[in-house]
Coordinates of C-alpha atoms in Angstrom, one line a residue:
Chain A
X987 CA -21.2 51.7 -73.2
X988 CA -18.2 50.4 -71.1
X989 CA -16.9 53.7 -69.6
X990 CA -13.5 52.2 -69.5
X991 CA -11.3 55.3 -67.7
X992 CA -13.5 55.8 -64.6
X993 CA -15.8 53.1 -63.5
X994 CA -18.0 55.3 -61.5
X995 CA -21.1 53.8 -62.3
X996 CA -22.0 50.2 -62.1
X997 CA -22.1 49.4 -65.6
X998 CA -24.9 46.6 -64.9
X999 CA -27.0 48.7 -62.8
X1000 CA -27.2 51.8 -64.4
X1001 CA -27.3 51.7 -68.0
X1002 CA -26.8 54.7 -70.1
X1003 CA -30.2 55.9 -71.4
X1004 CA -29.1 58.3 -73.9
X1005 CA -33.2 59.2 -74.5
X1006 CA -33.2 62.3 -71.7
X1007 CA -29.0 63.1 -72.5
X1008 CA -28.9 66.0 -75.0
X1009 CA -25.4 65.6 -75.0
X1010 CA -24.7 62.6 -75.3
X1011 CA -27.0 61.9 -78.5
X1012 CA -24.5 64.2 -80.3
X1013 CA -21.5 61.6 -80.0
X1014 CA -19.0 62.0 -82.7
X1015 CA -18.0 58.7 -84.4
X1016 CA -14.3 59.1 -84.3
X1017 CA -11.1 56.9 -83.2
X1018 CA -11.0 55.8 -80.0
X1019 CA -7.9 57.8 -78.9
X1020 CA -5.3 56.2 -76.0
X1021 CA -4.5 58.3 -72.9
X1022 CA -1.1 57.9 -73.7
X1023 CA -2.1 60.4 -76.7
X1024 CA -2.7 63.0 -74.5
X1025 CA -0.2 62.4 -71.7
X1026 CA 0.7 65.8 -70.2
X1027 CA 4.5 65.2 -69.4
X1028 CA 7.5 65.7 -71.8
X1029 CA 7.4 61.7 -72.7
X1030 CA 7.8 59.9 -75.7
X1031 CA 5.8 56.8 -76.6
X1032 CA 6.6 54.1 -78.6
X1033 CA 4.3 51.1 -80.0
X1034 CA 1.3 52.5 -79.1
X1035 CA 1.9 53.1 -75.5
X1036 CA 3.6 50.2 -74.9
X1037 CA 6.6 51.5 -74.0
X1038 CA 7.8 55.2 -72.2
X1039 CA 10.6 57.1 -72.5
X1040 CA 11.6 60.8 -71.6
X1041 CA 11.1 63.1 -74.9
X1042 CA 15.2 64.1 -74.8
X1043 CA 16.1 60.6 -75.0
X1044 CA 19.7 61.8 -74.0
X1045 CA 22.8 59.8 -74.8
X1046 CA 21.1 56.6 -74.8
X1047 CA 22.4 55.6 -78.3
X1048 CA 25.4 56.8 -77.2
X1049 CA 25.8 53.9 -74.6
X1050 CA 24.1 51.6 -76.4
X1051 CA 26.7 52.3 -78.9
X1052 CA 30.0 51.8 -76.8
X1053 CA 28.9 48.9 -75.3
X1054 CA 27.9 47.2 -78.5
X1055 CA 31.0 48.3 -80.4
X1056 CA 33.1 47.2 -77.1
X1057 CA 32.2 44.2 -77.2
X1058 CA 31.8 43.2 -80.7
X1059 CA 35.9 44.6 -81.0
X1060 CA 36.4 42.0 -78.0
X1061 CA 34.4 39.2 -79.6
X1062 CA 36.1 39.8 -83.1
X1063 CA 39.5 40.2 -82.0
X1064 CA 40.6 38.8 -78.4
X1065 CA 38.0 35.9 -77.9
X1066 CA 39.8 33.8 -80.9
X1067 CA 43.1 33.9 -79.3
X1068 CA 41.3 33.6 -75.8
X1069 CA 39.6 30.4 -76.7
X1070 CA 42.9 28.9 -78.1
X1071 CA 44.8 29.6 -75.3
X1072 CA 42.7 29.9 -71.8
X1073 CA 39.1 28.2 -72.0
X1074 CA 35.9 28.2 -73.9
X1075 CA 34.3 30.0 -72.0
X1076 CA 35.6 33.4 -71.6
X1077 CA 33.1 34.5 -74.9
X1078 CA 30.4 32.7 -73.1
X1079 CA 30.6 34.5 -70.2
X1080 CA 31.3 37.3 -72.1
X1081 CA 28.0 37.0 -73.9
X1082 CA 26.0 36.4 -71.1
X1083 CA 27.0 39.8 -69.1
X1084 CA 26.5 41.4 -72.6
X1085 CA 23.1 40.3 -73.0
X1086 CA 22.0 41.1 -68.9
X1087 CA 23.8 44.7 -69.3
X1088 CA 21.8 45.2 -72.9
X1089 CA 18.3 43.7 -71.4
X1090 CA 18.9 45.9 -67.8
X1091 CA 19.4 49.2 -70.0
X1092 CA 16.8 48.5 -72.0
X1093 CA 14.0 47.8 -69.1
X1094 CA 15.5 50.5 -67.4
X1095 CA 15.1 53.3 -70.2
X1096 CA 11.8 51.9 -71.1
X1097 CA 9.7 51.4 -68.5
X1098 CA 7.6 54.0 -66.5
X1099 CA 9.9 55.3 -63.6
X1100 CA 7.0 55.7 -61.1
X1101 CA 5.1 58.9 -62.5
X1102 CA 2.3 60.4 -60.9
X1103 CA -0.9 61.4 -63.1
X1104 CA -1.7 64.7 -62.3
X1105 CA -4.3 65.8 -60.0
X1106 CA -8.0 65.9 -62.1
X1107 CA -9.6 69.1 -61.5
X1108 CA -11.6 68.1 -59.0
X1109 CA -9.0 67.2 -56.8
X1110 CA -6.4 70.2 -57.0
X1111 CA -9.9 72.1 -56.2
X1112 CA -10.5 70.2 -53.0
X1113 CA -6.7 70.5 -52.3
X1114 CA -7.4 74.0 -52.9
X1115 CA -9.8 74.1 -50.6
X1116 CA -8.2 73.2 -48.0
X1117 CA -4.9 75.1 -48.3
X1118 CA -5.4 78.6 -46.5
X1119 CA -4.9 80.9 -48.5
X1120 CA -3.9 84.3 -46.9
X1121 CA -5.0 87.4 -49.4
X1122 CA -1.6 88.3 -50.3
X1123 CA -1.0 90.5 -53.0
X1124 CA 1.1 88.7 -55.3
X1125 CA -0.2 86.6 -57.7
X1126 CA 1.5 83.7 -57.2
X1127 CA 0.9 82.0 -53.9
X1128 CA 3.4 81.5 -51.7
X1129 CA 5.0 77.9 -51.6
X1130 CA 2.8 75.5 -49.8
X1131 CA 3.7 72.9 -47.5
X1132 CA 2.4 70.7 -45.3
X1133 CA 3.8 68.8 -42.2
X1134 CA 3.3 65.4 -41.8
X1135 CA 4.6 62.0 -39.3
X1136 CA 6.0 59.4 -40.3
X1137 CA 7.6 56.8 -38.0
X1138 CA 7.1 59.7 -35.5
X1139 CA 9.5 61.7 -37.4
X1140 CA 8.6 65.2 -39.2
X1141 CA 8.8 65.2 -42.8
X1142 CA 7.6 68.2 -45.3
X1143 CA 5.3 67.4 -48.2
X1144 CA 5.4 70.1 -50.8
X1145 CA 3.0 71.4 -53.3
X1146 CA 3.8 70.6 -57.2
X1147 CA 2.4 73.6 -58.8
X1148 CA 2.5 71.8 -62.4
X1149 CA 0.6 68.4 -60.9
X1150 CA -1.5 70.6 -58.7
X1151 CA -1.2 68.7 -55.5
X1152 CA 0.9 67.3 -52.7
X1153 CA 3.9 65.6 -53.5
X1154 CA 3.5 62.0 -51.7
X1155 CA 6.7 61.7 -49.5
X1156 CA 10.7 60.9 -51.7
X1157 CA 8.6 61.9 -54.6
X1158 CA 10.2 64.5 -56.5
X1159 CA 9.1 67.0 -59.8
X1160 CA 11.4 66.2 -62.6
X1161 CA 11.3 69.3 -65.0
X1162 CA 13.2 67.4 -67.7
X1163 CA 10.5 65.3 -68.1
X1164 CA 7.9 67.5 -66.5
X1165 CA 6.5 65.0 -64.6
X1166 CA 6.5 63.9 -60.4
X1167 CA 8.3 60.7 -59.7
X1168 CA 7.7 58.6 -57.3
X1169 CA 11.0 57.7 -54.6
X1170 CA 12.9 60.2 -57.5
X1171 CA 16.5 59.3 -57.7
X1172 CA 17.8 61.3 -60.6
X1173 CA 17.7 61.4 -63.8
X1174 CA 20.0 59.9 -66.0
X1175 CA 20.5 61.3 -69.5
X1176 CA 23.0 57.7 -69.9
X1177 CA 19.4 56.2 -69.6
X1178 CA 17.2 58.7 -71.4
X1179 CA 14.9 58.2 -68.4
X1180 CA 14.1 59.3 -64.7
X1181 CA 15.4 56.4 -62.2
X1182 CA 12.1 55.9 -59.8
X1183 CA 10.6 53.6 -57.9
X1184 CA 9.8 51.3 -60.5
X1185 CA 13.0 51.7 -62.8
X1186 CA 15.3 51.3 -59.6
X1187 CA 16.1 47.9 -59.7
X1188 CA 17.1 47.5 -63.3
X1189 CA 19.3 50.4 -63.5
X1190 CA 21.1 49.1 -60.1
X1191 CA 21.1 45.5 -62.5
X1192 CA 22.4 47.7 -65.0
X1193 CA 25.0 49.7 -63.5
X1194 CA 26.2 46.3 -61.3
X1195 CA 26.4 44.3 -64.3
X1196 CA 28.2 46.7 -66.5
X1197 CA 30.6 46.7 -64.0
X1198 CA 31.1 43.0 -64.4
X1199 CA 31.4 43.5 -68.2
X1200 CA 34.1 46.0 -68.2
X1201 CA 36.0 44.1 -65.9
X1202 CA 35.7 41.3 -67.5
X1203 CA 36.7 42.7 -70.8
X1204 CA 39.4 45.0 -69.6
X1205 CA 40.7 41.6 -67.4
X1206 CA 40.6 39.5 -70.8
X1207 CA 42.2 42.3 -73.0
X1208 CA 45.1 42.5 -70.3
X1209 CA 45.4 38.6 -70.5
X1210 CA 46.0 38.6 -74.1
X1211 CA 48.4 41.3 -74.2
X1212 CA 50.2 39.8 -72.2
X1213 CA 50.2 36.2 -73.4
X1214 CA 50.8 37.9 -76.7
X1215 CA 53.8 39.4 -75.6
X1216 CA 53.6 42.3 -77.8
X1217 CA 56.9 43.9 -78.2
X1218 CA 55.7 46.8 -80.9
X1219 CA 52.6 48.8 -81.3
X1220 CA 49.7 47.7 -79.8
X1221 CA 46.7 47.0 -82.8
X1222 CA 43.9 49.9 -83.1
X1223 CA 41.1 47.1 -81.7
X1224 CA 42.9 46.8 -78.5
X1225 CA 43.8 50.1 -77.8
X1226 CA 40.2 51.3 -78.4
X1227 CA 38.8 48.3 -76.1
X1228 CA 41.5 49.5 -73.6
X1229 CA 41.0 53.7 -73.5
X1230 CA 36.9 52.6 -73.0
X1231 CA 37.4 50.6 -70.5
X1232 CA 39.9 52.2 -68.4
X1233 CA 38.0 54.9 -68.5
X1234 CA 34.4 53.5 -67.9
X1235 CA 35.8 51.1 -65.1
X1236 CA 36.5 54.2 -62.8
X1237 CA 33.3 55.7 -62.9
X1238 CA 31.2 52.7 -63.3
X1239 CA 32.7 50.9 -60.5
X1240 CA 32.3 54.6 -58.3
X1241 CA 28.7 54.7 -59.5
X1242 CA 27.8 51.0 -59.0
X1243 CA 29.7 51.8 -55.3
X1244 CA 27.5 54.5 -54.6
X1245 CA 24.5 52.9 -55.1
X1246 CA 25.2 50.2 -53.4
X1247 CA 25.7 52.8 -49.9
X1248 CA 22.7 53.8 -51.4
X1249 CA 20.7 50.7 -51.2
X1250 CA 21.7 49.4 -48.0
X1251 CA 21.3 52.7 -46.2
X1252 CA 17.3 53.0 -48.5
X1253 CA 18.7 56.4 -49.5
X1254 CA 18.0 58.0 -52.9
X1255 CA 20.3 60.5 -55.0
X1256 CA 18.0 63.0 -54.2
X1257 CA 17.9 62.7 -50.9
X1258 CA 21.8 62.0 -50.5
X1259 CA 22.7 65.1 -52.7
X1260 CA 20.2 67.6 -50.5
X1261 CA 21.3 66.2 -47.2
X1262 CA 17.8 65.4 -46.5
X1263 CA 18.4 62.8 -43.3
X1264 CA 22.0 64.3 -42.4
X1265 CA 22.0 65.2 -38.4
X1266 CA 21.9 68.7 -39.6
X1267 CA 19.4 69.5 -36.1
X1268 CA 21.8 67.6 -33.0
X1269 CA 19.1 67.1 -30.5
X1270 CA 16.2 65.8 -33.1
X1271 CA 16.7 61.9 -34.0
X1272 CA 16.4 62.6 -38.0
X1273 CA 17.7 59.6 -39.3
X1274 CA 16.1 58.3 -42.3
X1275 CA 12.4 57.5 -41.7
X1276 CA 12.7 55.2 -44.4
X1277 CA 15.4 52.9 -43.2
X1278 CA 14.9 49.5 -41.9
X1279 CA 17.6 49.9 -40.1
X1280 CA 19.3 46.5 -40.9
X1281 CA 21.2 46.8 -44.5
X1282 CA 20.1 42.7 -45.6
X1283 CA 16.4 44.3 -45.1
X1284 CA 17.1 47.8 -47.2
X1285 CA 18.8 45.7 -50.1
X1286 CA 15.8 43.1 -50.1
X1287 CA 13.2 45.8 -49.5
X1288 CA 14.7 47.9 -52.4
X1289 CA 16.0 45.6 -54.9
X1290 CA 13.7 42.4 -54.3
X1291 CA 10.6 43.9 -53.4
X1292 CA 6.3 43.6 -55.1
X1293 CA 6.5 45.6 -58.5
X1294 CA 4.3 48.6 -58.4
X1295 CA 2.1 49.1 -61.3
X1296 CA 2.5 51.7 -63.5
X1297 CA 0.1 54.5 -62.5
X1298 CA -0.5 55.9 -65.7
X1299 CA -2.4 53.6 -67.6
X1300 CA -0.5 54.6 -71.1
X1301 CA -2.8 52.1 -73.2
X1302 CA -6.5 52.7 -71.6
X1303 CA -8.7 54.5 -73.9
X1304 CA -10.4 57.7 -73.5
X1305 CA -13.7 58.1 -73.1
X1306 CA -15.0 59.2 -76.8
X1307 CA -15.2 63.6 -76.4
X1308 CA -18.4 65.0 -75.3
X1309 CA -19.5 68.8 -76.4
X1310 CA -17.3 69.8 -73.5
X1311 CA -14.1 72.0 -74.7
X1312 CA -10.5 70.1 -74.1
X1313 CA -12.2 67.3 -72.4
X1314 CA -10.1 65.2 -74.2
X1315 CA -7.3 66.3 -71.8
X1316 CA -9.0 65.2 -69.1
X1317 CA -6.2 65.8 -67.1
X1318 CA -5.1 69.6 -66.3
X1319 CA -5.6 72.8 -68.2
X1320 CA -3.0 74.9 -66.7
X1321 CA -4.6 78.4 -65.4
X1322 CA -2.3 81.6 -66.1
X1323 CA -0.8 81.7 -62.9
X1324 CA 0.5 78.2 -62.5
X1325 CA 4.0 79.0 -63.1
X1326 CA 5.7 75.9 -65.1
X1327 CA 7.4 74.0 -62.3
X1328 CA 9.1 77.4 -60.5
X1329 CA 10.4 74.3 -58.5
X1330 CA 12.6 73.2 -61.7
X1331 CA 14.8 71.8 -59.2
X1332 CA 14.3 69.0 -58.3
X1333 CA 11.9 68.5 -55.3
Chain B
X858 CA -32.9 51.1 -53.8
X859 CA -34.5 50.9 -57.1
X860 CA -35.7 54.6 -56.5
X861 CA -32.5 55.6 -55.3
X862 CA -31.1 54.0 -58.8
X863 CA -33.5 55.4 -61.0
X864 CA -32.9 59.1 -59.3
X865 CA -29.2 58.0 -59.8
X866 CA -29.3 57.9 -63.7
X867 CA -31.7 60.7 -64.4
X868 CA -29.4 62.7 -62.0
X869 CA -26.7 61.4 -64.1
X870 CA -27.8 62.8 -66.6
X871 CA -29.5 66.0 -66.0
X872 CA -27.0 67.6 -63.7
X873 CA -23.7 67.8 -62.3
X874 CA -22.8 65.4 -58.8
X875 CA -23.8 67.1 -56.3
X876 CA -19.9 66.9 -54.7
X877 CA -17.0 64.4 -54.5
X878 CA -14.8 64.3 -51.5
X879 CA -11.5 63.0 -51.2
X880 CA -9.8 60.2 -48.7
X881 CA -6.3 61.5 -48.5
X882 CA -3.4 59.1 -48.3
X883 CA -2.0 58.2 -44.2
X884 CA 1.7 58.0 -44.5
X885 CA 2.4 57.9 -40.8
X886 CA 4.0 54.9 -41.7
X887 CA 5.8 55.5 -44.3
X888 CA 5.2 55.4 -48.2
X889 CA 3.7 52.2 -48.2
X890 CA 0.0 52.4 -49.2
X891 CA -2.2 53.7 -46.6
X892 CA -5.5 55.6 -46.6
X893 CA -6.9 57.7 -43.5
X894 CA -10.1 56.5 -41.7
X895 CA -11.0 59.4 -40.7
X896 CA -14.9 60.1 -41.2
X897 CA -15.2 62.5 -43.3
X898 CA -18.3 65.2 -42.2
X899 CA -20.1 65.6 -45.9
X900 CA -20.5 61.6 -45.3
X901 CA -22.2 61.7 -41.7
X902 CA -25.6 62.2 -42.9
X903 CA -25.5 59.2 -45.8
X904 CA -24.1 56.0 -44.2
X905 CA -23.0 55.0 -41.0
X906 CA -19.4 55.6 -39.9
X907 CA -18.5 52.0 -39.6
X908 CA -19.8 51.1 -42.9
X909 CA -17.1 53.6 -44.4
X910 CA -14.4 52.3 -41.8
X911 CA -15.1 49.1 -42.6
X912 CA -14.2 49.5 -46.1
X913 CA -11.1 52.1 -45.8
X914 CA -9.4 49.7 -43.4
X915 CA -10.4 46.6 -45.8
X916 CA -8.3 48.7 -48.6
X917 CA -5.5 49.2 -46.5
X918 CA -5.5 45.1 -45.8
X919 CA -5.5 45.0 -49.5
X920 CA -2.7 47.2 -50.2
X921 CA -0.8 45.9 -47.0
X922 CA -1.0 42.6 -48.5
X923 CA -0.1 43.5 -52.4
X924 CA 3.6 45.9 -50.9
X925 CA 4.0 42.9 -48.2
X926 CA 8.5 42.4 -48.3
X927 CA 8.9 38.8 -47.3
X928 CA 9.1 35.1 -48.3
X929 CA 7.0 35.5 -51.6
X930 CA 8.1 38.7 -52.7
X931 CA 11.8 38.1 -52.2
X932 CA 11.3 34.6 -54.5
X933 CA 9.8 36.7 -57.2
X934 CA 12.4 39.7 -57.0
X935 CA 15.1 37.0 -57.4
X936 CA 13.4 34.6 -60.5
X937 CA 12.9 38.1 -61.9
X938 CA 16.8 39.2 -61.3
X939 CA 18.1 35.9 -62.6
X940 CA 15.7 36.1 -65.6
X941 CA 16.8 39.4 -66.4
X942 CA 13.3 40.5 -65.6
X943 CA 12.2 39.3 -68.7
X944 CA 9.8 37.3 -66.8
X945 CA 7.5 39.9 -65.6
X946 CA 6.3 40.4 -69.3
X947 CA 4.6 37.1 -68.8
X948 CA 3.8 36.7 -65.5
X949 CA 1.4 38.9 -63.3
X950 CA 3.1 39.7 -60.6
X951 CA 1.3 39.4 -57.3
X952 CA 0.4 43.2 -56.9
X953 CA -1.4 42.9 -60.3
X954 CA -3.2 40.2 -58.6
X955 CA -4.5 42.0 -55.5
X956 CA -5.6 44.6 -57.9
X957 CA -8.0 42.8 -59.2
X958 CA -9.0 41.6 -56.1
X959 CA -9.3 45.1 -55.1
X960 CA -11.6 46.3 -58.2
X961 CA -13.8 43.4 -57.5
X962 CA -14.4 44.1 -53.6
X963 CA -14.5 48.1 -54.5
X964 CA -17.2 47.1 -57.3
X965 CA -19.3 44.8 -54.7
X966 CA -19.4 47.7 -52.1
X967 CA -20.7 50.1 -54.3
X968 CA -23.5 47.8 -55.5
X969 CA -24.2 46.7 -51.9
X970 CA -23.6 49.4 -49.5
X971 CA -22.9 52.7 -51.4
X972 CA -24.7 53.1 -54.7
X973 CA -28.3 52.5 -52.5
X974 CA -27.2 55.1 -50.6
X975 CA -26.4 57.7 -53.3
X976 CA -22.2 57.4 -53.0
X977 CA -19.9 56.0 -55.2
X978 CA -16.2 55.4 -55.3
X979 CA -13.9 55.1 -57.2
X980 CA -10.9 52.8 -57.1
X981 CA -7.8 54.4 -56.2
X982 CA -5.9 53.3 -58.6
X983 CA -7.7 55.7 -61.4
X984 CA -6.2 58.6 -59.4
X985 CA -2.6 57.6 -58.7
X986 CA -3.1 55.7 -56.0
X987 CA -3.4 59.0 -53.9
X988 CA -6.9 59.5 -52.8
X989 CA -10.1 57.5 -52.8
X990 CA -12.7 59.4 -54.4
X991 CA -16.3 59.3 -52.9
X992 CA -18.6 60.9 -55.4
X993 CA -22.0 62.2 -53.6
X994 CA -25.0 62.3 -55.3
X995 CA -27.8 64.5 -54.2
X996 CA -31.6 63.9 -54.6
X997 CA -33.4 66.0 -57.5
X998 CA -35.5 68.2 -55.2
X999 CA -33.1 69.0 -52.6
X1000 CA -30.6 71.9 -54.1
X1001 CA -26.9 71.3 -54.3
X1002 CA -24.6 71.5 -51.6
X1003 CA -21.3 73.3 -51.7
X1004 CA -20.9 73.2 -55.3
X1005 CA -17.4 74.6 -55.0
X1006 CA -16.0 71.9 -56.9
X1007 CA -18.5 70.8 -59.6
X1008 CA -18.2 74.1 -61.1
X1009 CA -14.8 72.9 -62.8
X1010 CA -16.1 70.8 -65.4
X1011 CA -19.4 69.3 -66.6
X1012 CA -18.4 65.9 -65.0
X1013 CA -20.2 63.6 -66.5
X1014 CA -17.7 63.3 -69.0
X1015 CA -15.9 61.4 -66.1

């Protein structure tokens, strides 16, 4: 038996004798069940694992909506008269933002953001372990953190009390999705995901390129007003084109700003919104620890860097249930105290 | 080492691991992937500190090599840009491929250095990428020692 999860024994060396096991005669002939089955956040699957997505999906098909209508009213209704008049290739172009912004969103809202599995049992107990615990006389610990270095600067790791251990440094707890995120940058309900470490790059794709798109269209919608010279009222098409994309040009363009700071300086939301790297001590050099300090090397480093895998391991299968109770959530069983996420803000 | 295997699966079996200790992630340098060398003490008595070093720092090579920002990794950030990363549903991407490289060497040291001597780890990818796991096993006649942590689950079922 391939013991697909955990690899601890050397499948050629030690093969499973199940003559001495008296539990493991009794195995129960059932469907092998995927881990994504019994994944402890608030996630959604879809195809079998294949792809993630936070359970409140948010206003997703709200923004897939307005930028499919958008740009179907422009292709119907300006692109005709553009073509005539200006070039062939306004609708190309058009189409082939449209598709990048579409295929951006999509990856973005679909892939894993960078979560953390939870700590196995064995592991929040050696954390345990090792966190001093003073006998005090509430019964919820008090909140633990620990002090570490990095690039001889002092940074704080605290403990996630819903994945029972350390939060790895610019990770950060997302209660919406009740999961930790690795380099956490917010989470978008636009999306329907977390943006993470993974997820980062497409939703900057996505956010740049929409840009582009609503320029583009509100650029080509001007154009034809005015080569049409319209003297009366304005048709509905155009005036629906025009209030979207007046009003998604401000806040896109701000958005697609920010995060641009944001990339150059290796900052994320999170860590913009709290202040974390702001000279708030005058003496102490606390500049980000992060930074490369050159803004070509933040951008490459952020936006063109290796891909992590996803950590999570949606479509491996469990290892088939043995007599023990719950073992199919091999993950966490929450004891009473273990408040859910007391840290529902974020970090 | 064929009577340290054969103790290995009736132990397996029969009882509980004796204890697993944990190699907890070095970020001194930041979040790139790191793990401490330091010995850890429930290990002094089963193999021989550079053995273990040997390997941890091997990992970090690995690891150093896979998150590595430059020539390579810049080429396949921008094919996968201009293909509207629909290319990475084909293609491995060169972390996948250390990986593997990583599961083989992990596998290779327990069958050559670890499993003889009644250790085996894990690959850290299994556990987030936070720790490396070194599961101890003890002997049948000598008792347990701490068993502080295998009284959470009958872990065999790992």
């Amino acid at each position: 038996m391939k013991n697909c999860e955990y690899q601890q024994i050397d499948p050629r060396a030690l093969t499973v004798s199940p003559s001495s096991a008296q539990i493991h005669t009794v195995k129960k002939v059932q469907r092998l069940r995927r881990k994504w089955e019994v994944f402890p956040g608030k996630n959604r699957f879809l195809c079998d694992g294949r792809f993630i997505l936070a359970r409140q999906s948010g206003v997703l098909p709200l923004t897939l909506g307005l930028i499919i209508v958008t740009c179907c009213l422009f292709f119907a209704f300006d692109c005709p008269f553009l073509v005539e008049h200006l070039t062939v290739f306004i609708p190309v172009i058009g189409g082939m933002l449209f598709l990048f912004v579409t295929i951006s969103l999509l990856r973005t809202s679909f892939t894993d953001p960078g979560i953390l599995p939870r700590a196995t049992p064995d592991e929040a107990a050696d954390i345990e372990k090792q966190i001093d615990t003073s006998g005090s006389s509430t019964y919820r610990p008090p909140p633990r953190t620990k002090e570490i270095l990095i690039n001889q600067q002092v940074v704080k790791l605290k403990y996630c009390f819903t994945c029972k251990m350390f939060r790895p440094p610019r990770t950060s707890h997302c209660s919406l999705c009740d999961n930790c995120v690795e380099r956490f940058d917010h989470h978008c309900p636009w999306v329907g995901n977390c943006v993470g470490k993974r997820n980062y790059r497409f939703f900057y794709s996505f956010i740049v390129s929409l840009s582009f798109l609503t320029s583009f269209i509100f650029g080509c919608v001007i154009t034809h007003i005015t080569l049409r010279k319209y003297s009366h009222s304005l048709s509905r098409s155009v005036c629906t084109i025009l209030v979207i994309c007046f009003f998604s040009i401000w806040s896109i363009l701000g958005l697609s700003g920010f995060h641009t700071y944001l990339v150059a300086s290796n900052l994320t939301t999170n860590e913009d919104i709290k202040g974390s790297w702001s000279s708030k001590r005058g003496t102490e050099d606390s500049g980000n620890p992060y930074s490369y300090n050159s803004i070509i090397t933040n951008c490459c480093a952020t936006l063109c860097g290796p891909m992590p895998p996803s950590l999570i391991d949606r479509r491996g299968f469990l290892p088939p249930d043995e007599a023990g109770p719950a073992a199919s959530t091999s993950e966490i069983e929450l004891p009473p105290f273990a408040a859910k996420n007391g840290t529902h803000m974020v970090g | 080492p064929a009577e340290t295997f054969h103790n290995l699966q009736e132990l397996r079996h029969s009882a509980s691991l004796a204890n697993k200790i944990f190699i907890q992630r070095d970020y001194s340098e930041g979040t790139t992937c790191k793990f401490q060398t330091k010995f850890p003490s429930e290990l002094e008595s089963r193999i021989e500190w550079t053995l273990f070093e040997d390997t941890v720092k091997t990992l970090n090579n690995y690891y150093a090599e896979a998150e590595k920002i430059g020539g390579q990794s810049y080429l396949e950030g921008c094919l996968a840009c201009a293909t509207a990363y629909l290319i990475f549903l084909c293609m491995e991407t060169r972390y996948e491929k250390v990986l593997k490289k990583i599961a083989k060497y992990i596998q290779e040291q327990n069958e050559k250095i670890y499993a003889p001597r009644g250790l085996l780890i894990t690959d850290p990818i299994e556990r987030g990428m936070r720790v490396i796991e070194i599961c101890i096993y003890e002997d049948r006649g000598s008792s347990g020692s701490s068993s502080g942590s295998s009284s959470v689950s009958g872990s065999t079922a790992r």
